[in-house]
Tab-separated table of C-alpha atoms in Angstrom:
chain	number	residue	atom	x	y	z
X	28	GLN	CA	0.000	0.000	0.000
X	29	VAL	CA	1.437	3.327	-1.082
X	30	GLN	CA	0.870	6.302	1.196
X	31	LEU	CA	1.888	9.905	0.645
X	32	ALA	CA	2.320	12.579	3.292
X	33	GLU	CA	2.820	16.254	2.530
X	34	SER	CA	4.464	18.773	4.827
X	35	GLY	CA	5.861	22.276	4.733
X	36	GLY	CA	2.771	24.365	4.063
X	37	GLY	CA	2.109	27.547	5.974
X	38	LEU	CA	1.274	31.234	5.924
X	39	VAL	CA	3.594	33.505	3.961
X	40	GLN	CA	3.510	36.962	2.434
X	41	ALA	CA	3.332	37.775	-1.258
X	42	GLY	CA	6.753	37.461	-2.844
X	43	ASP	CA	7.978	34.881	-0.327
X	44	SER	CA	9.111	31.322	-1.037
X	45	LEU	CA	8.017	28.001	0.387
X	46	ASN	CA	9.183	24.420	-0.129
X	47	VAL	CA	6.629	21.678	0.395
X	48	SER	CA	7.636	18.037	0.692
X	49	CYS	CA	5.961	14.706	0.040
X	50	ILE	CA	7.246	11.515	1.652
X	51	VAL	CA	6.269	8.230	0.028
X	52	TYR	CA	5.666	5.194	2.248
X	53	GLY	CA	5.285	1.594	1.229
X	54	ARG	CA	7.047	1.584	-2.117
X	55	ALA	CA	10.133	3.112	-3.679
X	56	LEU	CA	9.577	6.572	-5.105
X	57	SER	CA	11.871	5.589	-7.972
X	58	ASP	CA	9.011	3.430	-9.320
X	59	TYR	CA	6.569	6.329	-9.638
X	60	ALA	CA	5.922	9.493	-11.503
X	61	MET	CA	5.034	12.326	-9.140
X	62	GLY	CA	2.666	15.225	-9.433
X	63	TRP	CA	1.387	18.214	-7.484
X	64	PHE	CA	-2.148	19.581	-7.654
X	65	ARG	CA	-3.865	22.319	-5.704
X	66	GLN	CA	-7.399	23.246	-4.771
X	67	ALA	CA	-8.481	26.699	-3.699
X	68	PRO	CA	-11.757	27.318	-1.815
X	69	GLY	CA	-14.716	27.125	-4.173
X	70	LYS	CA	-12.576	25.980	-7.103
X	71	GLU	CA	-11.812	22.690	-8.760
X	72	ARG	CA	-8.568	20.853	-8.191
X	73	GLU	CA	-5.971	21.980	-10.716
X	74	PHE	CA	-2.701	20.625	-12.031
X	75	VAL	CA	0.477	22.337	-10.828
X	76	ALA	CA	3.466	20.200	-11.855
X	77	SER	CA	4.604	16.655	-12.566
X	78	ASN	CA	7.749	14.737	-13.389
X	79	THR	CA	8.573	11.383	-14.941
X	80	LEU	CA	11.128	8.799	-13.891
X	81	THR	CA	13.678	10.529	-16.117
X	82	ASP	CA	12.789	13.906	-14.581
X	83	THR	CA	10.971	15.243	-17.596
X	84	VAL	CA	8.847	17.947	-16.015
X	85	HIS	CA	5.573	19.680	-16.829
X	86	TYR	CA	4.163	22.830	-15.276
X	87	SER	CA	0.905	24.680	-15.499
X	88	ASP	CA	1.187	28.067	-17.163
X	89	SER	CA	0.254	29.783	-13.914
X	90	VAL	CA	3.335	28.513	-12.053
X	91	LYS	CA	5.878	28.091	-14.839
X	92	GLY	CA	9.057	29.984	-14.018
X	93	ARG	CA	8.156	30.283	-10.320
X	94	PHE	CA	7.709	26.695	-9.108
X	95	THR	CA	10.137	23.776	-9.387
X	96	ILE	CA	9.273	20.112	-8.917
X	97	SER	CA	12.033	17.730	-7.870
X	98	ARG	CA	12.611	14.405	-6.181
X	99	ASP	CA	15.195	12.677	-4.005
X	100	ASN	CA	14.725	8.969	-4.580
X	101	ALA	CA	17.218	8.090	-1.844
X	102	LYS	CA	14.977	9.860	0.676
X	103	ASN	CA	11.750	8.677	-0.990
X	104	THR	CA	10.704	12.313	-1.018
X	105	GLY	CA	9.365	14.703	-3.623
X	106	TYR	CA	9.474	18.484	-3.405
X	107	LEU	CA	7.729	21.537	-4.786
X	108	GLN	CA	9.794	24.709	-4.445
X	109	MET	CA	7.515	27.714	-4.767
X	110	ASN	CA	9.013	31.169	-5.346
X	111	ALA	CA	7.438	34.582	-5.828
X	112	LEU	CA	4.226	33.388	-4.221
X	113	GLN	CA	1.071	35.385	-4.861
X	114	PRO	CA	-2.312	35.436	-3.059
X	115	GLU	CA	-3.818	33.489	-5.972
X	116	ASP	CA	-1.476	30.609	-5.082
X	117	THR	CA	-3.421	30.118	-1.850
X	118	ALA	CA	-4.762	26.555	-1.841
X	119	VAL	CA	-4.421	23.101	-0.377
X	120	TYR	CA	-1.533	21.429	-2.178
X	121	TYR	CA	-1.697	17.687	-2.833
X	122	CYS	CA	1.072	15.389	-3.966
X	123	THR	CA	0.300	12.424	-6.163
X	124	ALA	CA	2.073	9.377	-7.529
X	125	ASP	CA	1.433	6.908	-10.288
X	126	GLY	CA	3.290	3.846	-11.506
X	127	SER	CA	1.741	3.496	-14.947
X	128	SER	CA	4.089	3.442	-17.906
X	129	TYR	CA	2.229	6.414	-19.386
X	130	CYS	CA	2.847	8.697	-16.415
X	131	THR	CA	6.345	7.440	-15.644
X	132	GLY	CA	7.424	7.738	-19.271
X	133	HIS	CA	5.446	10.626	-20.791
X	134	GLY	CA	4.223	12.619	-17.824
X	135	CYS	CA	0.661	13.198	-16.701
X	136	ASN	CA	-1.276	16.342	-15.890
X	137	GLU	CA	-4.802	15.057	-15.233
X	138	ALA	CA	-5.958	14.150	-11.747
X	139	GLU	CA	-7.583	10.921	-12.962
X	140	ASP	CA	-4.197	9.704	-14.210
X	141	PHE	CA	-2.797	9.457	-10.693
X	142	ASP	CA	-3.548	6.534	-8.388
X	143	TYR	CA	-2.147	7.737	-5.061
X	144	TRP	CA	-2.821	10.967	-3.216
X	145	GLY	CA	-1.705	12.629	-0.022
X	146	ARG	CA	-4.092	14.460	2.308
X	147	GLY	CA	-2.772	17.873	1.370
X	148	THR	CA	-0.989	20.772	3.024
X	149	GLN	CA	-2.405	24.296	3.276
X	150	VAL	CA	-0.497	27.151	1.675
X	151	THR	CA	-1.806	30.645	2.390
X	152	VAL	CA	-0.290	33.734	0.801
X	153	SER	CA	-1.254	37.103	2.220
X	154	SER	CA	-1.060	40.316	0.207
């Protein structure tokens, strides 16, 4: 059974940076593509970033150039470095993982493509 646990959310001011982490339990992270999604109050969950086993990365247009997705397979941990945060980045951030050949090889950006989800970590950006 694969379990994911996010940490590192918090309250920051506009322009600040934050690094959220996602620890994978039960299986080796090196077997999975990873992704990050977010959901703001009253809005649908939206794609933020993903990477494949060869670290091919994809970003949504809204975070491209500000956010960086990475992984440390030795620590079984994925990361989302968020810079130049804005109030519109306020949301619960979820990490995801999937072991399908499509996601691990090509990259996925749809929520239904991912099998495993964490419970989320709140990121709040004040103006």
